């Protein structure tokens, strides 16, 4: 019965009860979260799935072989992890690939050889490998310790020699001082003897002797009194500043250069208007003094510009000829023999191969070419690094694995820097030879604090930067030494013959594109695709979003049709195509203008109609409001007239002489009596009532 795994546990196939138990255990491992495991089944097994099943069985066999060696696959929370089973049976994680102490990565290349061996024999082999690795590490540690002891002894000897030299120099200085003091003492004694002789002579009358004028020396030394300890600190600082200013003025007038360890002397040509520094290689150092001084005339103008040409290439590159085998890689070592740190930039471009810097990550596919590799390394004195050139299969074989706790900013898989560009797809490779070129540049006395990140990381093709060192010449790429090395193939096999045929086809296609204006240009080791205009000027392509640059990207799909045509005929065709595209854009612009004008007219007409409708509505509303006001005024007038008429028709209230009635009548009668007006006129005294109204309200008579 076969064993299977589920969420970190194993169960026997064919025993459902044991399977249910292990599923329950897997549930408990997931921190009490609900889970449901569902198995998948194939409905109909076709030939394609039969092939997949055979491949699955082969993979399972390979996994079983690896498990015998200790490389185990474990499922944790439904995620498969590769773990290591130690000799004692404990399962643990792999340490990092960079960790040399982990022997778990040591495994045979072909696991099928282990099928004939038993588990005990495999354990013995693993134990032996572990012991061998431990012994190797011990030897390496011992060698490192011995080298450290040797270096320490050398350092001791050098320090002892330096001390002896310093003591010898001190002794010589003391002897010189004693000699000077002795000479000064003898001079004083002679002066005393002379004064005694003069005193013995008869006294002469005093005569004033004219003192000769002091002659000023052309090279006057700085004579400033040293600062006294009693002076305040402000005066001391002022004196120090004066000393510095005077020393600077003197050094400007005198150009001095000492012999350096690189055996280069810079000679100043004082008879020209400008100062030039000419490197002179010293053949015999004993012929030249330790210091060369050539003073220029004080009236001549001086320029501080350095030489425009780069200096000699001082880095050591081994081997001198880069001959690469058809299979495998070539290791190129670069060493810094100078006494200062330098930043090394490596540009590699080849149709056959790729490059990798051991221990560093390489920037790939810079510029327009997908075959270019670029890297930079900071080298200290006597430090070195290696380049591996090869990888004809377009893949890095020794690519580092993405292990657990991997920093994402230094991992190839996280940064997506893996290379998978076959030579047949390297269409923008622009060199004449398919083997390619290796370009090495370096920058001495690197100032990592002041230098900008662009120049420090990306390379010399970036150009000058204002943020870099205050000396602008330090960041100029044209003033740094460079070495260009061609690559060569050792033996041309059938595979490389195919690559060469593909290279020739790509070069022909590039020539066809160049006739249409699409040119490949190499600038500082980086290939860039540019455009050749009709007048022959080479420039960058325009923006695709602009209509004026459409004709630059206009190129026929099949360029083989134009092989029989001459360059002049192709130029005519390009001009015609350009004119057609320009006419097309003009027509489109005119149509767009017409459409815009028509749309503007339509919008204006709509606005006019809307304004007229709004005015009509406003006028109608105003008329309605006026009518409503007039009707309201008329109604108010009518109401006022009715009120006045009603008032005129009301009778005068008569003087009521109501006699007191009896108690019975008072109880029967209501408490108040409302007198309602009636149309009937009073029978008695009508004239008297009219006269009373006239007298009472004269306005009513007017009405």
XYZ file of C-alpha atoms in Angstrom:
703
model
C 0.000 0.000 0.000
C 1.323 3.430 -0.964
C 1.687 6.262 1.524
C 0.326 9.723 0.762
C 0.577 13.113 2.468
C -2.140 15.530 3.480
C -1.393 18.813 5.346
C 1.797 17.546 6.935
C 0.484 14.034 7.801
C 0.648 10.690 6.028
C -2.113 8.195 5.473
C -2.380 4.784 3.811
C -4.243 4.651 0.518
C -7.183 2.276 0.704
C -7.912 2.642 4.445
C -10.768 5.201 4.781
C -10.821 5.134 8.595
C -7.155 6.071 8.875
C -7.724 8.734 6.241
C -10.538 10.302 8.288
C -8.309 10.356 11.380
C -5.557 12.214 9.560
C -8.042 14.664 8.094
C -9.271 15.410 11.624
C -5.674 15.989 12.740
C -5.147 18.359 9.818
C -8.242 20.277 10.874
C -6.927 20.711 14.397
C -3.648 22.083 13.024
C -5.381 25.003 11.317
C -6.093 26.772 14.656
C -9.706 25.708 14.805
C -10.660 27.378 11.515
C -13.327 25.494 9.544
C -12.003 23.632 6.527
C -13.254 21.259 3.889
C -10.993 19.042 1.775
C -12.406 17.897 -1.539
C -10.733 15.402 -3.856
C -10.679 15.888 -7.630
C -11.354 13.065 -10.067
C -10.911 12.735 -13.818
C -14.009 11.927 -15.791
C -12.482 10.370 -18.930
C -8.807 9.479 -19.207
C -7.501 10.344 -22.671
C -4.074 9.716 -24.192
C -2.880 13.146 -23.142
C -3.772 12.459 -19.521
C -2.101 9.053 -19.748
C 1.141 10.839 -20.723
C 0.684 13.202 -17.793
C 0.176 10.207 -15.488
C 3.398 8.609 -16.698
C 5.262 11.868 -16.105
C 3.690 12.072 -12.649
C 4.919 8.559 -11.803
C 8.456 9.441 -12.941
C 8.423 12.612 -10.826
C 7.191 10.659 -7.810
C 10.044 8.190 -8.257
C 12.542 11.059 -8.412
C 11.006 12.545 -5.257
C 11.360 9.201 -3.503
C 15.047 9.052 -4.505
C 15.597 12.601 -3.205
C 13.801 11.720 0.028
C 16.272 8.881 0.601
C 19.067 11.460 0.329
C 17.292 13.835 2.722
C 15.463 16.264 0.420
C 11.861 15.894 1.589
C 8.665 17.649 0.499
C 6.357 18.577 3.387
C 2.830 20.006 3.204
C 2.127 22.600 5.885
C -1.271 24.274 5.825
C -1.823 22.963 2.280
C 1.474 24.571 1.132
C 4.387 22.417 -0.041
C 7.846 23.196 1.405
C 11.195 21.590 0.619
C 12.876 20.508 3.858
C 15.959 18.538 4.861
C 15.964 15.282 6.827
C 19.139 15.059 8.852
C 21.045 11.866 9.586
C 19.354 11.511 12.978
C 15.924 11.743 11.267
C 14.978 15.278 12.327
C 13.362 17.373 9.596
C 14.502 21.008 9.438
C 14.689 23.906 7.025
C 17.532 24.451 4.604
C 19.979 27.167 5.493
C 20.772 29.870 2.939
C 22.726 29.059 -0.189
C 25.314 31.645 0.863
C 25.790 29.861 4.207
C 28.818 27.575 3.743
C 28.211 25.753 7.033
C 25.197 23.888 5.668
C 26.131 20.582 4.022
C 22.534 19.822 3.125
C 22.932 21.249 -0.392
C 25.515 18.598 -1.266
C 23.644 16.070 -3.429
C 24.553 13.746 -6.331
C 23.796 14.892 -9.858
C 22.111 11.627 -10.866
C 19.885 10.105 -8.169
C 19.243 6.965 -10.235
C 22.613 5.626 -9.098
C 21.174 5.305 -5.589
C 18.527 2.759 -6.634
C 20.992 -0.120 -6.275
C 22.060 0.975 -2.781
C 20.265 0.343 0.476
C 19.284 2.964 3.031
C 22.202 2.043 5.311
C 24.702 2.470 2.494
C 23.215 5.858 1.594
C 23.479 6.921 5.246
C 27.150 5.917 5.260
C 27.752 7.953 2.091
C 26.045 10.977 3.625
C 28.077 10.635 6.815
C 31.274 10.448 4.771
C 30.347 13.548 2.768
C 29.502 15.407 5.944
C 32.870 14.501 7.469
C 34.722 15.483 4.284
C 32.960 18.862 4.185
C 33.748 19.442 7.857
C 37.423 18.594 7.248
C 37.530 20.919 4.230
C 36.075 23.723 6.300
C 38.588 23.091 9.058
C 41.412 23.247 6.534
C 40.042 26.454 5.080
C 39.761 27.968 8.539
C 43.312 26.903 9.351
C 44.581 28.404 6.091
C 42.724 31.621 6.811
C 44.201 31.746 10.299
C 47.697 31.096 8.921
C 47.268 33.860 6.345
C 46.040 36.180 9.072
C 49.084 35.327 11.202
C 51.398 35.945 8.242
C 49.748 39.270 7.537
C 50.035 40.172 11.193
C 53.748 39.290 11.188
C 54.284 41.331 8.022
C 52.481 44.217 9.609
C 54.709 43.882 12.677
C 57.845 43.910 10.530
C 56.645 46.944 8.582
C 55.809 48.763 11.810
C 59.241 47.888 13.224
C 60.948 49.161 10.075
C 58.933 52.361 10.196
C 59.925 52.902 13.812
C 63.596 52.336 12.984
C 63.396 54.820 10.107
C 61.711 57.389 12.342
C 64.366 56.931 15.020
C 67.135 57.241 12.429
C 65.565 60.437 11.049
C 65.256 61.842 14.572
C 68.904 61.064 15.282
C 70.004 62.784 12.075
C 67.924 65.833 12.939
C 69.421 65.958 16.434
C 72.952 65.718 15.000
C 72.193 68.540 12.554
C 70.878 70.679 15.403
C 74.016 70.020 17.437
C 76.219 70.986 14.489
C 74.229 74.189 13.991
C 74.550 75.026 17.689
C 78.301 74.377 17.558
C 78.734 76.617 14.521
C 76.637 79.314 16.213
C 78.832 79.048 19.373
C 82.058 79.468 17.392
C 80.597 82.502 15.600
C 79.717 84.090 18.971
C 83.227 83.490 20.307
C 84.751 85.114 17.215
C 82.465 88.138 17.606
C 83.529 88.446 21.274
C 87.211 88.381 20.304
C 86.605 91.103 17.732
C 84.833 93.300 20.288
C 87.743 92.877 22.733
C 90.248 93.908 20.057
C 88.136 96.938 19.207
C 88.010 97.951 22.868
C 91.830 97.852 23.068
C 92.137 100.243 20.099
C 92.062 104.066 20.749
C 88.639 105.493 20.633
C 87.714 107.263 17.417
C 85.207 110.073 17.213
C 81.691 108.816 16.646
C 80.817 108.783 12.972
C 77.465 107.946 11.549
C 77.838 105.145 9.073
C 75.034 104.929 6.477
C 73.303 101.541 6.608
C 72.861 99.893 3.216
C 69.247 99.287 2.120
C 67.914 95.775 2.574
C 67.423 93.810 -0.621
C 64.079 92.105 -0.935
C 64.337 88.451 -1.866
C 62.281 87.164 -4.761
C 61.150 84.148 -2.735
C 60.247 85.594 0.600
C 59.177 83.071 3.165
C 56.204 83.537 5.416
C 57.262 85.401 8.538
C 54.430 85.613 10.975
C 54.840 85.585 14.704
C 53.493 82.399 16.276
C 50.410 82.852 18.420
C 51.114 83.347 22.085
C 49.480 81.139 24.625
C 48.326 84.161 26.643
C 46.356 85.630 23.706
C 42.628 84.994 23.577
C 41.359 82.318 21.134
C 39.963 84.959 18.749
C 43.422 86.402 18.030
C 44.869 82.933 17.562
C 42.245 82.114 14.926
C 42.947 85.384 13.105
C 46.673 84.629 13.024
C 46.038 81.125 11.736
C 43.851 82.500 8.930
C 46.582 84.954 7.937
C 49.117 82.119 7.860
C 46.875 80.025 5.611
C 46.238 82.908 3.202
C 49.933 83.667 2.822
C 50.855 80.035 2.272
C 48.147 79.726 -0.397
C 49.458 82.777 -2.251
C 52.956 81.314 -2.228
C 51.820 77.894 -3.471
C 49.908 79.502 -6.323
C 53.083 81.138 -7.568
C 55.175 77.954 -7.284
C 53.995 74.701 -8.898
C 55.478 71.659 -7.170
C 54.874 68.014 -7.902
C 56.440 65.014 -6.144
C 57.245 61.652 -7.615
C 54.331 59.272 -6.964
C 54.355 55.549 -6.478
C 52.904 55.026 -9.947
C 56.127 56.455 -11.433
C 54.498 59.486 -13.109
C 55.867 63.039 -13.014
C 53.777 66.037 -14.034
C 55.950 68.738 -15.629
C 54.661 72.316 -15.894
C 55.319 74.115 -19.162
C 55.805 77.703 -17.994
C 56.665 79.268 -21.358
C 53.128 78.886 -22.753
C 50.047 80.900 -21.879
C 48.256 77.810 -20.528
C 49.602 75.178 -18.179
C 49.588 71.582 -19.384
C 50.334 68.436 -17.433
C 52.285 65.901 -19.479
C 52.685 62.364 -18.022
C 56.302 61.181 -18.206
C 57.160 57.575 -17.352
C 60.232 57.407 -15.135
C 62.770 54.838 -16.309
C 65.314 55.293 -13.554
C 64.163 57.019 -10.383
C 67.716 57.667 -9.178
C 68.373 60.090 -12.021
C 65.630 62.444 -10.858
C 65.582 64.329 -7.569
C 62.891 63.642 -5.020
C 61.223 66.953 -5.767
C 60.941 68.926 -8.990
C 60.148 72.644 -8.808
C 59.542 74.779 -11.880
C 58.438 78.301 -11.131
C 56.504 80.161 -13.759
C 56.664 83.861 -14.268
C 54.430 85.846 -11.912
C 52.877 87.907 -14.715
C 51.791 84.918 -16.832
C 48.129 83.864 -16.550
C 47.615 80.381 -15.149
C 44.820 77.931 -15.882
C 43.798 75.141 -13.553
C 42.300 72.844 -16.197
C 43.614 69.283 -16.220
C 44.401 67.199 -19.256
C 41.389 66.170 -21.295
C 42.853 62.782 -22.211
C 42.283 59.893 -19.768
C 45.174 58.407 -17.865
C 46.685 54.939 -18.360
C 44.681 51.816 -17.560
C 46.125 50.534 -14.261
C 43.816 47.624 -13.427
C 45.071 44.076 -13.975
C 42.818 41.892 -16.155
C 43.547 38.184 -16.541
C 43.559 36.496 -18.987
C 44.694 39.045 -21.536
C 42.886 37.296 -24.429
C 39.280 36.294 -23.853
C 38.910 32.913 -25.577
C 35.659 31.261 -24.518
C 35.048 27.505 -24.830
C 31.942 26.286 -26.679
C 30.609 24.644 -23.515
C 31.185 26.065 -20.078
C 32.237 29.489 -18.903
C 35.368 31.627 -18.835
C 36.399 33.359 -15.610
C 37.945 36.820 -15.956
C 39.663 38.309 -12.894
C 40.088 42.049 -12.346
C 42.432 43.342 -9.615
C 43.034 46.848 -8.247
C 46.839 47.264 -7.786
C 46.589 50.957 -6.890
C 46.612 52.500 -3.421
C 43.148 54.081 -3.684
C 39.663 52.671 -3.980
C 37.985 52.755 -7.363
C 34.575 52.128 -8.859
C 34.738 49.658 -11.762
C 32.056 49.617 -14.467
C 31.723 46.604 -16.763
C 29.781 46.677 -20.058
C 29.232 43.383 -21.859
C 27.412 42.760 -25.129
C 27.502 39.549 -27.158
C 25.291 37.599 -29.521
C 26.514 34.218 -28.257
C 26.996 34.632 -24.527
C 25.960 36.424 -21.358
C 27.950 37.718 -18.377
C 27.618 37.449 -14.623
C 29.622 39.080 -11.820
C 30.296 36.552 -9.080
C 28.737 37.732 -5.845
C 26.953 40.668 -7.499
C 23.763 41.225 -9.425
C 23.881 42.355 -13.028
C 21.587 44.859 -14.683
C 20.296 43.226 -17.835
C 18.869 44.563 -21.111
C 19.956 48.165 -20.718
C 19.157 50.421 -23.649
C 17.535 49.047 -26.802
C 19.509 45.771 -26.946
C 18.241 42.745 -25.037
C 21.718 41.178 -24.979
C 23.559 43.881 -23.003
C 24.729 43.241 -19.418
C 26.040 45.945 -17.102
C 27.483 45.840 -13.584
C 29.535 47.924 -11.186
C 31.825 46.947 -8.296
C 33.603 49.055 -5.668
C 37.191 47.791 -5.369
C 39.500 48.608 -2.482
C 43.308 48.448 -2.875
C 44.570 44.943 -3.682
C 40.969 43.755 -4.008
C 39.631 41.737 -6.945
C 36.463 40.291 -8.438
C 35.680 37.726 -11.141
C 33.443 37.728 -14.195
C 31.996 34.531 -15.635
C 31.312 34.717 -19.389
C 29.361 31.995 -21.141
C 25.791 30.778 -20.649
C 25.284 30.079 -24.362
C 21.883 28.553 -23.517
C 20.685 32.047 -22.454
C 20.134 31.006 -18.833
C 22.184 31.384 -15.673
C 22.952 27.865 -14.453
C 24.392 28.930 -11.100
C 21.485 31.243 -10.328
C 20.963 31.552 -6.597
C 17.816 29.996 -5.221
C 15.091 32.011 -3.608
C 15.303 30.624 -0.085
C 13.225 31.508 2.939
C 13.739 34.943 4.525
C 15.231 36.140 1.242
C 15.677 39.939 0.990
C 13.427 40.998 -1.914
C 15.760 43.810 -3.038
C 18.682 41.386 -3.611
C 16.914 38.352 -5.060
C 16.762 37.635 -8.798
C 13.345 35.997 -8.668
C 11.796 38.809 -6.615
C 13.358 41.545 -8.768
C 12.563 39.628 -11.997
C 16.130 39.895 -13.267
C 16.336 36.382 -14.683
C 17.468 36.127 -18.290
C 15.713 34.034 -20.910
C 16.673 35.707 -24.210
C 17.685 33.253 -26.912
C 20.240 34.462 -29.496
C 17.606 34.232 -32.227
C 15.635 36.964 -30.397
C 18.548 39.397 -30.007
C 17.430 41.583 -32.895
C 19.120 44.806 -31.708
C 22.650 43.445 -31.292
C 24.699 46.097 -33.110
C 28.334 44.891 -33.203
C 29.968 43.492 -36.339
C 31.236 40.292 -34.682
C 28.812 37.905 -32.958
C 31.368 37.114 -30.240
C 30.922 40.585 -28.759
C 32.906 43.060 -26.679
C 33.841 43.567 -23.018
C 34.394 47.200 -21.941
C 35.934 48.046 -18.536
C 36.061 51.557 -17.069
C 37.045 52.679 -13.606
C 36.815 55.789 -11.472
C 39.639 56.403 -8.986
C 39.264 58.130 -5.600
C 35.539 57.534 -5.414
C 33.694 59.882 -3.083
C 30.635 57.823 -2.176
C 29.196 60.587 -0.013
C 29.295 63.438 -2.551
C 28.867 61.421 -5.745
C 25.314 61.244 -7.037
C 23.416 57.955 -7.087
C 22.910 58.071 -10.864
C 26.638 58.253 -11.633
C 27.503 55.865 -8.793
C 25.045 53.120 -9.770
C 24.082 53.495 -13.420
C 27.460 54.228 -15.005
C 29.278 56.725 -17.166
C 26.639 56.974 -19.888
C 24.572 59.168 -17.541
C 27.005 62.066 -17.990
C 27.908 64.922 -15.670
C 25.944 65.670 -12.543
C 25.769 68.824 -10.464
C 25.285 66.810 -7.284
C 28.566 64.980 -7.732
C 31.959 65.995 -6.439
C 32.585 69.777 -6.548
C 35.264 69.118 -9.167
C 33.291 68.623 -12.391
C 36.166 66.847 -14.157
C 35.878 63.996 -11.671
C 32.506 62.821 -13.046
C 33.250 63.327 -16.755
C 33.142 59.867 -18.403
C 35.546 60.881 -21.181
C 38.366 61.533 -18.690
C 38.454 58.079 -17.107
C 40.614 55.194 -18.366
C 38.949 52.481 -20.420
C 39.879 49.096 -21.825
C 38.001 47.432 -24.678
C 38.515 43.677 -25.142
C 37.192 41.522 -27.990
C 35.819 38.039 -27.344
C 36.830 34.955 -29.343
C 35.323 31.487 -29.747
C 37.664 28.556 -29.197
C 35.978 25.860 -31.326
C 33.004 26.468 -33.594
C 30.479 23.663 -33.196
C 27.260 23.017 -35.103
C 25.268 24.906 -32.503
C 27.414 28.004 -32.968
C 27.150 27.655 -36.756
C 23.381 27.954 -36.398
C 23.859 31.001 -34.171
C 26.160 32.557 -36.774
C 23.563 32.045 -39.519
C 20.925 33.683 -37.328
C 23.349 36.541 -36.650
C 23.893 37.119 -40.395
C 20.144 37.196 -41.016
C 19.650 39.700 -38.191
C 22.474 41.896 -39.532
C 20.841 41.931 -42.972
C 17.539 42.933 -41.414
C 19.301 45.705 -39.474
C 20.845 47.004 -42.708
C 17.413 47.061 -44.321
C 16.018 49.013 -41.371
C 18.961 51.412 -41.485
C 18.073 52.270 -45.088
C 14.642 53.282 -43.782
C 16.117 55.421 -40.990
C 16.079 53.013 -38.018
C 19.727 53.005 -36.889
C 21.479 51.338 -33.913
C 24.139 53.489 -32.211
C 26.616 52.459 -29.469
C 27.122 55.132 -26.807
C 29.419 54.304 -23.872
C 28.806 50.572 -24.246
C 25.013 50.918 -24.458
C 23.089 50.303 -27.700
C 20.384 52.848 -28.510
C 17.903 52.875 -31.367
C 17.827 56.232 -33.152
C 16.359 57.801 -36.287
C 18.215 59.021 -39.381
C 16.370 61.909 -40.976
C 16.117 62.548 -44.708
C 18.997 65.033 -44.547
C 21.247 62.417 -42.846
C 21.172 63.775 -39.283
C 20.837 61.124 -36.586
C 18.574 61.990 -33.676
C 16.211 60.383 -31.209
C 12.722 59.292 -32.153
C 9.884 61.692 -31.543
C 6.960 61.103 -29.256
C 4.476 58.536 -30.557
C 1.589 60.584 -29.185
C 2.401 63.466 -31.547
C 1.165 63.342 -35.126
C 4.388 64.850 -36.528
C 6.443 61.794 -35.526
C 4.164 59.159 -37.073
C 6.178 58.987 -40.282
C 9.320 58.126 -38.265
C 7.744 54.886 -37.060
C 6.179 54.158 -40.460
C 8.151 51.267 -41.921
C 6.957 48.440 -44.207
C 6.532 45.008 -42.692
C 8.411 43.090 -45.405
C 11.663 44.901 -46.210
C 13.009 42.181 -48.509
C 10.906 43.584 -51.339
C 13.123 46.689 -51.465
C 16.502 44.915 -51.705
C 16.686 45.516 -55.462
C 16.122 49.256 -55.053
C 18.916 51.767 -54.586
C 19.301 54.179 -51.695
C 18.084 57.114 -53.804
C 14.892 55.286 -54.746
C 14.258 54.418 -51.095
C 14.792 58.084 -50.170
C 12.178 59.070 -52.754
C 9.768 56.496 -51.343
C 10.379 57.792 -47.822
C 9.730 61.374 -48.935
C 6.512 60.335 -50.684
C 5.365 58.405 -47.621
C 6.190 61.393 -45.433
C 4.212 63.733 -47.713
C 1.259 61.334 -47.754
C 1.283 61.055 -43.965
C 1.552 64.837 -43.626
C -1.320 65.344 -46.105
C -3.352 62.787 -44.225
C -2.718 64.615 -40.961
C -3.556 67.936 -42.612
C -6.848 66.573 -43.911
C -7.591 65.119 -40.515
C -6.779 68.462 -38.901
C -8.988 70.321 -41.396
C -11.824 67.869 -40.854
C -11.358 68.182 -37.127
C -11.460 71.984 -37.443
C -14.630 71.793 -39.541
C -16.214 69.455 -37.040
C -15.218 71.765 -34.242
C -16.662 74.786 -36.069
C -19.893 72.924 -36.824
C -20.178 71.767 -33.260
C -19.516 75.340 -32.078
C -22.230 76.643 -34.432
C -24.674 74.037 -33.203
C -23.869 74.904 -29.631
C -24.320 78.620 -30.352
C -27.670 77.990 -32.041
C -28.803 75.899 -29.116
C -27.753 78.655 -26.744
C -29.653 81.241 -28.810
C -32.811 79.122 -28.811
C -32.469 78.516 -25.106
C -31.982 82.247 -24.471
C -35.064 83.113 -26.583
C -37.153 80.523 -24.777
C -35.929 81.820 -21.432
C -36.810 85.407 -22.454
C -40.297 84.357 -23.595
C -40.883 82.519 -20.357
C -39.714 85.528 -18.356
C -41.999 87.882 -20.349
C -44.984 85.572 -19.890
C -44.299 85.356 -16.184
C -44.058 89.162 -15.972
C -47.393 89.563 -17.864
C -49.014 87.061 -15.550
C -47.690 88.903 -12.526
C -48.986 92.241 -13.907
C -52.421 90.787 -14.608
C -52.554 89.271 -11.153
C -51.577 92.614 -9.630
C -54.245 94.469 -11.672
C -56.912 91.945 -10.718
C -55.881 92.159 -7.077
C -56.037 95.992 -7.209
C -59.482 95.912 -8.844
C -60.769 93.454 -6.267
C -59.403 95.613 -3.470
C -61.140 98.720 -4.934
C -64.432 96.863 -5.248
C -64.163 95.688 -1.675
C -63.534 99.252 -0.472
C -66.600 100.518 -2.450
C -68.848 97.847 -0.961
C -67.709 98.741 2.520
C -68.455 102.442 1.981
C -71.942 101.642 0.601
C -72.729 99.399 3.525
C -71.667 102.090 5.934
C -73.905 104.624 4.190
C -76.919 102.312 4.361
C -76.680 101.592 8.102
C -79.302 103.558 10.364
C -78.310 105.644 13.337
C -78.411 103.915 16.642
C -81.587 105.358 18.513
C -81.391 106.500 22.074
C -82.697 103.612 23.989
C -84.750 104.688 27.015
C -85.322 101.268 28.358
C -87.464 101.191 31.413
C -86.676 98.960 34.228
C -88.853 95.961 33.998
C -89.949 93.732 36.717
C -87.983 90.836 37.975
C -90.132 88.382 36.081
C -89.652 90.234 32.774
C -85.878 90.483 33.339
C -85.595 86.769 33.912
C -87.664 85.956 30.820
C -85.921 88.427 28.457
C -82.322 87.716 27.095
C -79.367 89.566 28.649
C -78.428 91.450 25.395
C -80.379 92.500 22.379
C -78.683 92.740 18.951
C -80.293 95.245 16.643
C -80.116 93.936 13.073
C -80.495 96.413 10.219
C -83.687 96.053 8.174
C -84.738 97.417 4.839
C -87.829 98.898 6.269
C -87.602 102.601 6.898
C -88.835 104.021 10.137
C -92.302 105.366 9.893
C -91.767 108.434 12.043
C -89.619 111.538 11.386
C -87.533 110.741 8.248
C -86.443 114.334 7.625
C -85.080 114.664 11.088
C -82.872 111.562 10.582
C -81.431 112.947 7.351
C -80.608 116.224 8.990
C -78.897 114.452 11.828
C -76.737 112.411 9.396
C -75.678 115.495 7.535
C -74.721 117.200 10.712
C -72.996 114.209 12.169
C -70.916 113.137 9.111
C -70.482 115.843 6.514
C -68.220 113.534 4.391
C -71.105 111.231 3.717
C -72.996 114.079 2.100
C -70.088 114.509 -0.307
C -70.198 110.857 -1.143
